[in-house]
Amino acid sequence: LLDSVGVDDSAGAREAVDHLVSLGHTKIAHIHAGRAAGAPRRRHGYENAMKRHGLADFIRVVKGDFTEAGGSRSMAEILESGDIPTAVFAPNDFAALGAMETIDKAGLAIPGDISLVGYDDLSLAALPRISLTTIGQTRADLGAQAVHLLLERLEDGRATARHIVVPPSLVVRGTTGRPNQT
């Protein structure tokens, strides 16, 4: 009987992959945050988009989590494998920051060697030194929809539960670019 407002995480992941493919990437890895909220839908969207682009053979999911440390560990695992993708889709902006730090420590360039996309569009993602391409969840839209649902209950007497899904949006910044032609 509870109302809810959420973001279409699967669509957001598809947008991330579509963006990377539009730049020419084919080897796109995904750091997966397991069963954490939204993570299964983000993985599903990533895998569906890779298949839709004919890149099923390049699907690569690496276990991680929603923390900077988790993103760093997952990125280290990717780099240590020797099979380095040209792009990585992280499960959120914190994990992307951890991945970014590991990429930097390895002496690789972002986006020159590896493009990176996060998820959530936290305020720190827009900082000039970070400039993270990410999938935005418009908090104002989420809040407005939640207020709308509350007012329906209070003013209209609605007693049935409703779930509203808000579409995410791609926010392109400096961590994505065309892959190096090596």
mmCIF file with all atom_site columns, C-alpha atoms in Angstrom:
data_model
loop_
_atom_site.group_PDB
_atom_site.id
_atom_site.type_symbol
_atom_site.label_atom_id
_atom_site.label_alt_id
_atom_site.label_comp_id
_atom_site.label_asym_id
_atom_site.label_entity_id
_atom_site.label_seq_id
_atom_site.pdbx_PDB_ins_code
_atom_site.Cartn_x
_atom_site.Cartn_y
_atom_site.Cartn_z
_atom_site.occupancy
_atom_site.B_iso_or_equiv
_atom_site.pdbx_formal_charge
_atom_site.auth_seq_id
_atom_site.auth_comp_id
_atom_site.auth_asym_id
_atom_site.auth_atom_id
_atom_site.pdbx_PDB_model_num
ATOM 1   C CA . LEU A 1 1   ? 0.000  0.000   0.000   1.00 0.00 ? 1   LEU A CA 1
ATOM 2   C CA . LEU A 1 2   ? 3.034  2.272   -0.141  1.00 0.00 ? 2   LEU A CA 1
ATOM 3   C CA . ASP A 1 3   ? 3.715  4.672   -2.995  1.00 0.00 ? 3   ASP A CA 1
ATOM 4   C CA . SER A 1 4   ? 7.169  4.834   -4.515  1.00 0.00 ? 4   SER A CA 1
ATOM 5   C CA . VAL A 1 5   ? 9.167  6.873   -6.977  1.00 0.00 ? 5   VAL A CA 1
ATOM 6   C CA . GLY A 1 6   ? 12.225 5.442   -8.689  1.00 0.00 ? 6   GLY A CA 1
ATOM 7   C CA . VAL A 1 7   ? 14.550 5.780   -11.643 1.00 0.00 ? 7   VAL A CA 1
ATOM 8   C CA . ASP A 1 8   ? 14.644 3.385   -14.596 1.00 0.00 ? 8   ASP A CA 1
ATOM 9   C CA . ASP A 1 9   ? 18.099 1.977   -13.814 1.00 0.00 ? 9   ASP A CA 1
ATOM 10  C CA . SER A 1 10  ? 18.010 -0.427  -16.734 1.00 0.00 ? 10  SER A CA 1
ATOM 11  C CA . ALA A 1 11  ? 17.376 2.444   -19.162 1.00 0.00 ? 11  ALA A CA 1
ATOM 12  C CA . GLY A 1 12  ? 20.218 4.416   -17.571 1.00 0.00 ? 12  GLY A CA 1
ATOM 13  C CA . ALA A 1 13  ? 22.651 1.563   -18.112 1.00 0.00 ? 13  ALA A CA 1
ATOM 14  C CA . ARG A 1 14  ? 21.496 1.258   -21.714 1.00 0.00 ? 14  ARG A CA 1
ATOM 15  C CA . GLU A 1 15  ? 22.144 4.990   -22.186 1.00 0.00 ? 15  GLU A CA 1
ATOM 16  C CA . ALA A 1 16  ? 25.676 4.563   -20.813 1.00 0.00 ? 16  ALA A CA 1
ATOM 17  C CA . VAL A 1 17  ? 26.448 1.707   -23.212 1.00 0.00 ? 17  VAL A CA 1
ATOM 18  C CA . ASP A 1 18  ? 24.789 3.485   -26.156 1.00 0.00 ? 18  ASP A CA 1
ATOM 19  C CA . HIS A 1 19  ? 26.972 6.539   -25.493 1.00 0.00 ? 19  HIS A CA 1
ATOM 20  C CA . LEU A 1 20  ? 30.169 4.494   -25.319 1.00 0.00 ? 20  LEU A CA 1
ATOM 21  C CA . VAL A 1 21  ? 29.298 2.534   -28.467 1.00 0.00 ? 21  VAL A CA 1
ATOM 22  C CA . SER A 1 22  ? 28.522 5.801   -30.284 1.00 0.00 ? 22  SER A CA 1
ATOM 23  C CA . LEU A 1 23  ? 32.106 6.858   -29.532 1.00 0.00 ? 23  LEU A CA 1
ATOM 24  C CA . GLY A 1 24  ? 33.454 3.624   -31.052 1.00 0.00 ? 24  GLY A CA 1
ATOM 25  C CA . HIS A 1 25  ? 33.928 1.434   -27.970 1.00 0.00 ? 25  HIS A CA 1
ATOM 26  C CA . THR A 1 26  ? 33.259 -2.303  -28.184 1.00 0.00 ? 26  THR A CA 1
ATOM 27  C CA . LYS A 1 27  ? 35.217 -3.649  -25.191 1.00 0.00 ? 27  LYS A CA 1
ATOM 28  C CA . ILE A 1 28  ? 33.079 -2.208  -22.405 1.00 0.00 ? 28  ILE A CA 1
ATOM 29  C CA . ALA A 1 29  ? 33.317 -3.738  -18.927 1.00 0.00 ? 29  ALA A CA 1
ATOM 30  C CA . HIS A 1 30  ? 30.752 -3.285  -16.162 1.00 0.00 ? 30  HIS A CA 1
ATOM 31  C CA . ILE A 1 31  ? 31.514 -3.195  -12.454 1.00 0.00 ? 31  ILE A CA 1
ATOM 32  C CA . HIS A 1 32  ? 28.511 -4.875  -10.849 1.00 0.00 ? 32  HIS A CA 1
ATOM 33  C CA . ALA A 1 33  ? 27.376 -4.044  -7.321  1.00 0.00 ? 33  ALA A CA 1
ATOM 34  C CA . GLY A 1 34  ? 25.674 -7.380  -6.648  1.00 0.00 ? 34  GLY A CA 1
ATOM 35  C CA . ARG A 1 35  ? 22.251 -7.234  -5.042  1.00 0.00 ? 35  ARG A CA 1
ATOM 36  C CA . ALA A 1 36  ? 22.505 -3.627  -3.889  1.00 0.00 ? 36  ALA A CA 1
ATOM 37  C CA . ALA A 1 37  ? 19.532 -1.400  -4.721  1.00 0.00 ? 37  ALA A CA 1
ATOM 38  C CA . GLY A 1 38  ? 19.403 -0.768  -8.461  1.00 0.00 ? 38  GLY A CA 1
ATOM 39  C CA . ALA A 1 39  ? 22.471 -2.873  -9.259  1.00 0.00 ? 39  ALA A CA 1
ATOM 40  C CA . PRO A 1 40  ? 20.667 -5.861  -10.827 1.00 0.00 ? 40  PRO A CA 1
ATOM 41  C CA . ARG A 1 41  ? 18.687 -3.525  -13.133 1.00 0.00 ? 41  ARG A CA 1
ATOM 42  C CA . ARG A 1 42  ? 21.866 -1.672  -14.127 1.00 0.00 ? 42  ARG A CA 1
ATOM 43  C CA . ARG A 1 43  ? 23.568 -4.954  -14.989 1.00 0.00 ? 43  ARG A CA 1
ATOM 44  C CA . HIS A 1 44  ? 20.514 -6.072  -16.945 1.00 0.00 ? 44  HIS A CA 1
ATOM 45  C CA . GLY A 1 45  ? 20.501 -2.816  -18.922 1.00 0.00 ? 45  GLY A CA 1
ATOM 46  C CA . TYR A 1 46  ? 24.234 -3.102  -19.624 1.00 0.00 ? 46  TYR A CA 1
ATOM 47  C CA . GLU A 1 47  ? 23.933 -6.687  -20.877 1.00 0.00 ? 47  GLU A CA 1
ATOM 48  C CA . ASN A 1 48  ? 20.859 -5.932  -23.008 1.00 0.00 ? 48  ASN A CA 1
ATOM 49  C CA . ALA A 1 49  ? 22.523 -2.924  -24.623 1.00 0.00 ? 49  ALA A CA 1
ATOM 50  C CA . MET A 1 50  ? 25.696 -4.884  -25.364 1.00 0.00 ? 50  MET A CA 1
ATOM 51  C CA . LYS A 1 51  ? 23.605 -7.615  -27.027 1.00 0.00 ? 51  LYS A CA 1
ATOM 52  C CA . ARG A 1 52  ? 21.543 -5.066  -28.960 1.00 0.00 ? 52  ARG A CA 1
ATOM 53  C CA . HIS A 1 53  ? 24.759 -3.597  -30.376 1.00 0.00 ? 53  HIS A CA 1
ATOM 54  C CA . GLY A 1 54  ? 26.023 -7.052  -31.396 1.00 0.00 ? 54  GLY A CA 1
ATOM 55  C CA . LEU A 1 55  ? 28.641 -7.027  -28.639 1.00 0.00 ? 55  LEU A CA 1
ATOM 56  C CA . ALA A 1 56  ? 27.502 -10.068 -26.632 1.00 0.00 ? 56  ALA A CA 1
ATOM 57  C CA . ASP A 1 57  ? 30.982 -11.605 -26.968 1.00 0.00 ? 57  ASP A CA 1
ATOM 58  C CA . PHE A 1 58  ? 32.441 -8.543  -25.230 1.00 0.00 ? 58  PHE A CA 1
ATOM 59  C CA . ILE A 1 59  ? 30.150 -8.606  -22.171 1.00 0.00 ? 59  ILE A CA 1
ATOM 60  C CA . ARG A 1 60  ? 32.370 -8.470  -19.116 1.00 0.00 ? 60  ARG A CA 1
ATOM 61  C CA . VAL A 1 61  ? 30.992 -8.136  -15.603 1.00 0.00 ? 61  VAL A CA 1
ATOM 62  C CA . VAL A 1 62  ? 33.371 -7.696  -12.687 1.00 0.00 ? 62  VAL A CA 1
ATOM 63  C CA . LYS A 1 63  ? 32.154 -8.025  -9.115  1.00 0.00 ? 63  LYS A CA 1
ATOM 64  C CA . GLY A 1 64  ? 32.263 -4.822  -7.109  1.00 0.00 ? 64  GLY A CA 1
ATOM 65  C CA . ASP A 1 65  ? 30.102 -2.605  -4.946  1.00 0.00 ? 65  ASP A CA 1
ATOM 66  C CA . PHE A 1 66  ? 28.905 0.983   -4.565  1.00 0.00 ? 66  PHE A CA 1
ATOM 67  C CA . THR A 1 67  ? 32.006 2.241   -2.709  1.00 0.00 ? 67  THR A CA 1
ATOM 68  C CA . GLU A 1 68  ? 35.202 3.967   -3.838  1.00 0.00 ? 68  GLU A CA 1
ATOM 69  C CA . ALA A 1 69  ? 37.213 1.063   -2.409  1.00 0.00 ? 69  ALA A CA 1
ATOM 70  C CA . GLY A 1 70  ? 35.033 -1.414  -4.308  1.00 0.00 ? 70  GLY A CA 1
ATOM 71  C CA . GLY A 1 71  ? 35.488 0.496   -7.564  1.00 0.00 ? 71  GLY A CA 1
ATOM 72  C CA . SER A 1 72  ? 39.230 0.611   -6.986  1.00 0.00 ? 72  SER A CA 1
ATOM 73  C CA . ARG A 1 73  ? 39.443 -3.151  -6.279  1.00 0.00 ? 73  ARG A CA 1
ATOM 74  C CA . SER A 1 74  ? 37.319 -4.000  -9.307  1.00 0.00 ? 74  SER A CA 1
ATOM 75  C CA . MET A 1 75  ? 39.361 -1.760  -11.588 1.00 0.00 ? 75  MET A CA 1
ATOM 76  C CA . ALA A 1 76  ? 42.599 -3.292  -10.247 1.00 0.00 ? 76  ALA A CA 1
ATOM 77  C CA . GLU A 1 77  ? 41.209 -6.746  -11.077 1.00 0.00 ? 77  GLU A CA 1
ATOM 78  C CA . ILE A 1 78  ? 40.395 -5.578  -14.605 1.00 0.00 ? 78  ILE A CA 1
ATOM 79  C CA . LEU A 1 79  ? 43.862 -4.091  -15.139 1.00 0.00 ? 79  LEU A CA 1
ATOM 80  C CA . GLU A 1 80  ? 45.674 -7.102  -13.639 1.00 0.00 ? 80  GLU A CA 1
ATOM 81  C CA . SER A 1 81  ? 43.833 -9.440  -16.019 1.00 0.00 ? 81  SER A CA 1
ATOM 82  C CA . GLY A 1 82  ? 45.779 -8.008  -18.956 1.00 0.00 ? 82  GLY A CA 1
ATOM 83  C CA . ASP A 1 83  ? 42.554 -7.869  -21.000 1.00 0.00 ? 83  ASP A CA 1
ATOM 84  C CA . ILE A 1 84  ? 41.962 -4.159  -20.625 1.00 0.00 ? 84  ILE A CA 1
ATOM 85  C CA . PRO A 1 85  ? 38.703 -2.749  -21.981 1.00 0.00 ? 85  PRO A CA 1
ATOM 86  C CA . THR A 1 86  ? 38.551 0.643   -23.672 1.00 0.00 ? 86  THR A CA 1
ATOM 87  C CA . ALA A 1 87  ? 35.624 1.663   -21.458 1.00 0.00 ? 87  ALA A CA 1
ATOM 88  C CA . VAL A 1 88  ? 34.149 0.865   -18.047 1.00 0.00 ? 88  VAL A CA 1
ATOM 89  C CA . PHE A 1 89  ? 30.610 1.456   -16.795 1.00 0.00 ? 89  PHE A CA 1
ATOM 90  C CA . ALA A 1 90  ? 30.674 1.742   -12.988 1.00 0.00 ? 90  ALA A CA 1
ATOM 91  C CA . PRO A 1 91  ? 27.610 1.033   -10.824 1.00 0.00 ? 91  PRO A CA 1
ATOM 92  C CA . ASN A 1 92  ? 27.645 4.536   -9.313  1.00 0.00 ? 92  ASN A CA 1
ATOM 93  C CA . ASP A 1 93  ? 29.772 7.665   -9.085  1.00 0.00 ? 93  ASP A CA 1
ATOM 94  C CA . PHE A 1 94  ? 31.593 6.560   -5.908  1.00 0.00 ? 94  PHE A CA 1
ATOM 95  C CA . ALA A 1 95  ? 32.751 3.321   -7.547  1.00 0.00 ? 95  ALA A CA 1
ATOM 96  C CA . ALA A 1 96  ? 33.706 5.330   -10.642 1.00 0.00 ? 96  ALA A CA 1
ATOM 97  C CA . LEU A 1 97  ? 35.906 7.576   -8.480  1.00 0.00 ? 97  LEU A CA 1
ATOM 98  C CA . GLY A 1 98  ? 37.670 4.523   -7.070  1.00 0.00 ? 98  GLY A CA 1
ATOM 99  C CA . ALA A 1 99  ? 38.143 3.150   -10.585 1.00 0.00 ? 99  ALA A CA 1
ATOM 100 C CA . MET A 1 100 ? 39.450 6.547   -11.712 1.00 0.00 ? 100 MET A CA 1
ATOM 101 C CA . GLU A 1 101 ? 42.069 6.558   -8.949  1.00 0.00 ? 101 GLU A CA 1
ATOM 102 C CA . THR A 1 102 ? 43.264 3.052   -9.903  1.00 0.00 ? 102 THR A CA 1
ATOM 103 C CA . ILE A 1 103 ? 43.439 3.967   -13.595 1.00 0.00 ? 103 ILE A CA 1
ATOM 104 C CA . ASP A 1 104 ? 45.473 7.074   -12.716 1.00 0.00 ? 104 ASP A CA 1
ATOM 105 C CA . LYS A 1 105 ? 47.842 5.087   -10.465 1.00 0.00 ? 105 LYS A CA 1
ATOM 106 C CA . ALA A 1 106 ? 48.418 2.623   -13.322 1.00 0.00 ? 106 ALA A CA 1
ATOM 107 C CA . GLY A 1 107 ? 49.602 5.505   -15.500 1.00 0.00 ? 107 GLY A CA 1
ATOM 108 C CA . LEU A 1 108 ? 46.684 5.226   -17.906 1.00 0.00 ? 108 LEU A CA 1
ATOM 109 C CA . ALA A 1 109 ? 44.785 8.199   -19.274 1.00 0.00 ? 109 ALA A CA 1
ATOM 110 C CA . ILE A 1 110 ? 41.071 8.899   -18.909 1.00 0.00 ? 110 ILE A CA 1
ATOM 111 C CA . PRO A 1 111 ? 39.526 8.984   -21.485 1.00 0.00 ? 111 PRO A CA 1
ATOM 112 C CA . GLY A 1 112 ? 42.526 8.354   -23.752 1.00 0.00 ? 112 GLY A CA 1
ATOM 113 C CA . ASP A 1 113 ? 43.175 4.787   -22.623 1.00 0.00 ? 113 ASP A CA 1
ATOM 114 C CA . ILE A 1 114 ? 39.950 4.015   -20.762 1.00 0.00 ? 114 ILE A CA 1
ATOM 115 C CA . SER A 1 115 ? 36.658 5.898   -20.876 1.00 0.00 ? 115 SER A CA 1
ATOM 116 C CA . LEU A 1 116 ? 34.633 5.843   -17.676 1.00 0.00 ? 116 LEU A CA 1
ATOM 117 C CA . VAL A 1 117 ? 30.930 6.318   -16.948 1.00 0.00 ? 117 VAL A CA 1
ATOM 118 C CA . GLY A 1 118 ? 29.389 6.515   -13.474 1.00 0.00 ? 118 GLY A CA 1
ATOM 119 C CA . TYR A 1 119 ? 25.798 6.616   -12.267 1.00 0.00 ? 119 TYR A CA 1
ATOM 120 C CA . ASP A 1 120 ? 23.882 9.096   -10.056 1.00 0.00 ? 120 ASP A CA 1
ATOM 121 C CA . ASP A 1 121 ? 25.379 12.464  -11.113 1.00 0.00 ? 121 ASP A CA 1
ATOM 122 C CA . LEU A 1 122 ? 26.517 13.400  -7.634  1.00 0.00 ? 122 LEU A CA 1
ATOM 123 C CA . SER A 1 123 ? 27.600 17.035  -7.278  1.00 0.00 ? 123 SER A CA 1
ATOM 124 C CA . LEU A 1 124 ? 31.253 15.993  -7.060  1.00 0.00 ? 124 LEU A CA 1
ATOM 125 C CA . ALA A 1 125 ? 31.025 14.408  -10.537 1.00 0.00 ? 125 ALA A CA 1
ATOM 126 C CA . ALA A 1 126 ? 30.752 17.907  -12.016 1.00 0.00 ? 126 ALA A CA 1
ATOM 127 C CA . LEU A 1 127 ? 33.902 19.215  -10.311 1.00 0.00 ? 127 LEU A CA 1
ATOM 128 C CA . PRO A 1 128 ? 36.390 20.295  -13.004 1.00 0.00 ? 128 PRO A CA 1
ATOM 129 C CA . ARG A 1 129 ? 39.174 17.946  -11.848 1.00 0.00 ? 129 ARG A CA 1
ATOM 130 C CA . ILE A 1 130 ? 36.758 14.975  -11.897 1.00 0.00 ? 130 ILE A CA 1
ATOM 131 C CA . SER A 1 131 ? 34.440 15.849  -14.817 1.00 0.00 ? 131 SER A CA 1
ATOM 132 C CA . LEU A 1 132 ? 32.774 12.412  -14.703 1.00 0.00 ? 132 LEU A CA 1
ATOM 133 C CA . THR A 1 133 ? 30.397 11.341  -17.463 1.00 0.00 ? 133 THR A CA 1
ATOM 134 C CA . THR A 1 134 ? 27.476 9.828   -15.583 1.00 0.00 ? 134 THR A CA 1
ATOM 135 C CA . ILE A 1 135 ? 23.829 8.896   -15.659 1.00 0.00 ? 135 ILE A CA 1
ATOM 136 C CA . GLY A 1 136 ? 21.778 11.548  -13.903 1.00 0.00 ? 136 GLY A CA 1
ATOM 137 C CA . GLN A 1 137 ? 18.891 10.968  -11.584 1.00 0.00 ? 137 GLN A CA 1
ATOM 138 C CA . THR A 1 138 ? 17.076 14.269  -11.401 1.00 0.00 ? 138 THR A CA 1
ATOM 139 C CA . ARG A 1 139 ? 16.417 14.654  -7.701  1.00 0.00 ? 139 ARG A CA 1
ATOM 140 C CA . ALA A 1 140 ? 14.036 17.539  -8.343  1.00 0.00 ? 140 ALA A CA 1
ATOM 141 C CA . ASP A 1 141 ? 11.885 15.310  -10.585 1.00 0.00 ? 141 ASP A CA 1
ATOM 142 C CA . LEU A 1 142 ? 11.956 12.500  -8.032  1.00 0.00 ? 142 LEU A CA 1
ATOM 143 C CA . GLY A 1 143 ? 10.935 14.901  -5.260  1.00 0.00 ? 143 GLY A CA 1
ATOM 144 C CA . ALA A 1 144 ? 8.186  16.491  -7.344  1.00 0.00 ? 144 ALA A CA 1
ATOM 145 C CA . GLN A 1 145 ? 6.722  13.079  -8.177  1.00 0.00 ? 145 GLN A CA 1
ATOM 146 C CA . ALA A 1 146 ? 6.825  12.057  -4.504  1.00 0.00 ? 146 ALA A CA 1
ATOM 147 C CA . VAL A 1 147 ? 4.982  15.253  -3.527  1.00 0.00 ? 147 VAL A CA 1
ATOM 148 C CA . HIS A 1 148 ? 2.454  14.612  -6.309  1.00 0.00 ? 148 HIS A CA 1
ATOM 149 C CA . LEU A 1 149 ? 1.757  11.121  -4.931  1.00 0.00 ? 149 LEU A CA 1
ATOM 150 C CA . LEU A 1 150 ? 1.390  12.488  -1.404  1.00 0.00 ? 150 LEU A CA 1
ATOM 151 C CA . LEU A 1 151 ? -1.043 15.168  -2.547  1.00 0.00 ? 151 LEU A CA 1
ATOM 152 C CA . GLU A 1 152 ? -3.105 12.566  -4.421  1.00 0.00 ? 152 GLU A CA 1
ATOM 153 C CA . ARG A 1 153 ? -3.484 10.678  -1.167  1.00 0.00 ? 153 ARG A CA 1
ATOM 154 C CA . LEU A 1 154 ? -4.234 13.725  0.972   1.00 0.00 ? 154 LEU A CA 1
ATOM 155 C CA . GLU A 1 155 ? -6.434 15.731  -1.391  1.00 0.00 ? 155 GLU A CA 1
ATOM 156 C CA . ASP A 1 156 ? -8.005 13.072  -3.603  1.00 0.00 ? 156 ASP A CA 1
ATOM 157 C CA . GLY A 1 157 ? -8.229 10.257  -1.059  1.00 0.00 ? 157 GLY A CA 1
ATOM 158 C CA . ARG A 1 158 ? -6.454 7.744   -3.285  1.00 0.00 ? 158 ARG A CA 1
ATOM 159 C CA . ALA A 1 159 ? -5.911 4.538   -1.289  1.00 0.00 ? 159 ALA A CA 1
ATOM 160 C CA . THR A 1 160 ? -4.176 2.326   -3.860  1.00 0.00 ? 160 THR A CA 1
ATOM 161 C CA . ALA A 1 161 ? -0.414 2.222   -4.153  1.00 0.00 ? 161 ALA A CA 1
ATOM 162 C CA . ARG A 1 162 ? 1.282  3.808   -7.156  1.00 0.00 ? 162 ARG A CA 1
ATOM 163 C CA . HIS A 1 163 ? 4.832  3.491   -8.463  1.00 0.00 ? 163 HIS A CA 1
ATOM 164 C CA . ILE A 1 164 ? 6.245  6.190   -10.727 1.00 0.00 ? 164 ILE A CA 1
ATOM 165 C CA . VAL A 1 165 ? 9.390  5.607   -12.765 1.00 0.00 ? 165 VAL A CA 1
ATOM 166 C CA . VAL A 1 166 ? 11.399 8.675   -13.765 1.00 0.00 ? 166 VAL A CA 1
ATOM 167 C CA . PRO A 1 167 ? 13.687 8.403   -16.805 1.00 0.00 ? 167 PRO A CA 1
ATOM 168 C CA . PRO A 1 168 ? 17.407 9.005   -16.203 1.00 0.00 ? 168 PRO A CA 1
ATOM 169 C CA . SER A 1 169 ? 19.574 11.202  -18.406 1.00 0.00 ? 169 SER A CA 1
ATOM 170 C CA . LEU A 1 170 ? 23.099 10.940  -19.736 1.00 0.00 ? 170 LEU A CA 1
ATOM 171 C CA . VAL A 1 171 ? 25.412 13.737  -18.541 1.00 0.00 ? 171 VAL A CA 1
ATOM 172 C CA . VAL A 1 172 ? 28.471 13.845  -20.800 1.00 0.00 ? 172 VAL A CA 1
ATOM 173 C CA . ARG A 1 173 ? 31.628 15.281  -19.288 1.00 0.00 ? 173 ARG A CA 1
ATOM 174 C CA . GLY A 1 174 ? 35.347 14.677  -19.693 1.00 0.00 ? 174 GLY A CA 1
ATOM 175 C CA . THR A 1 175 ? 35.800 10.987  -18.818 1.00 0.00 ? 175 THR A CA 1
ATOM 176 C CA . THR A 1 176 ? 34.505 9.618   -22.114 1.00 0.00 ? 176 THR A CA 1
ATOM 177 C CA . GLY A 1 177 ? 35.962 9.897   -25.577 1.00 0.00 ? 177 GLY A CA 1
ATOM 178 C CA . ARG A 1 178 ? 36.820 7.889   -28.648 1.00 0.00 ? 178 ARG A CA 1
ATOM 179 C CA . PRO A 1 179 ? 38.999 4.822   -27.978 1.00 0.00 ? 179 PRO A CA 1
ATOM 180 C CA . ASN A 1 180 ? 42.686 4.991   -28.867 1.00 0.00 ? 180 ASN A CA 1
ATOM 181 C CA . GLN A 1 181 ? 43.417 3.393   -32.233 1.00 0.00 ? 181 GLN A CA 1
ATOM 182 C CA . THR A 1 182 ? 46.280 1.117   -31.108 1.00 0.00 ? 182 THR A CA 1
#
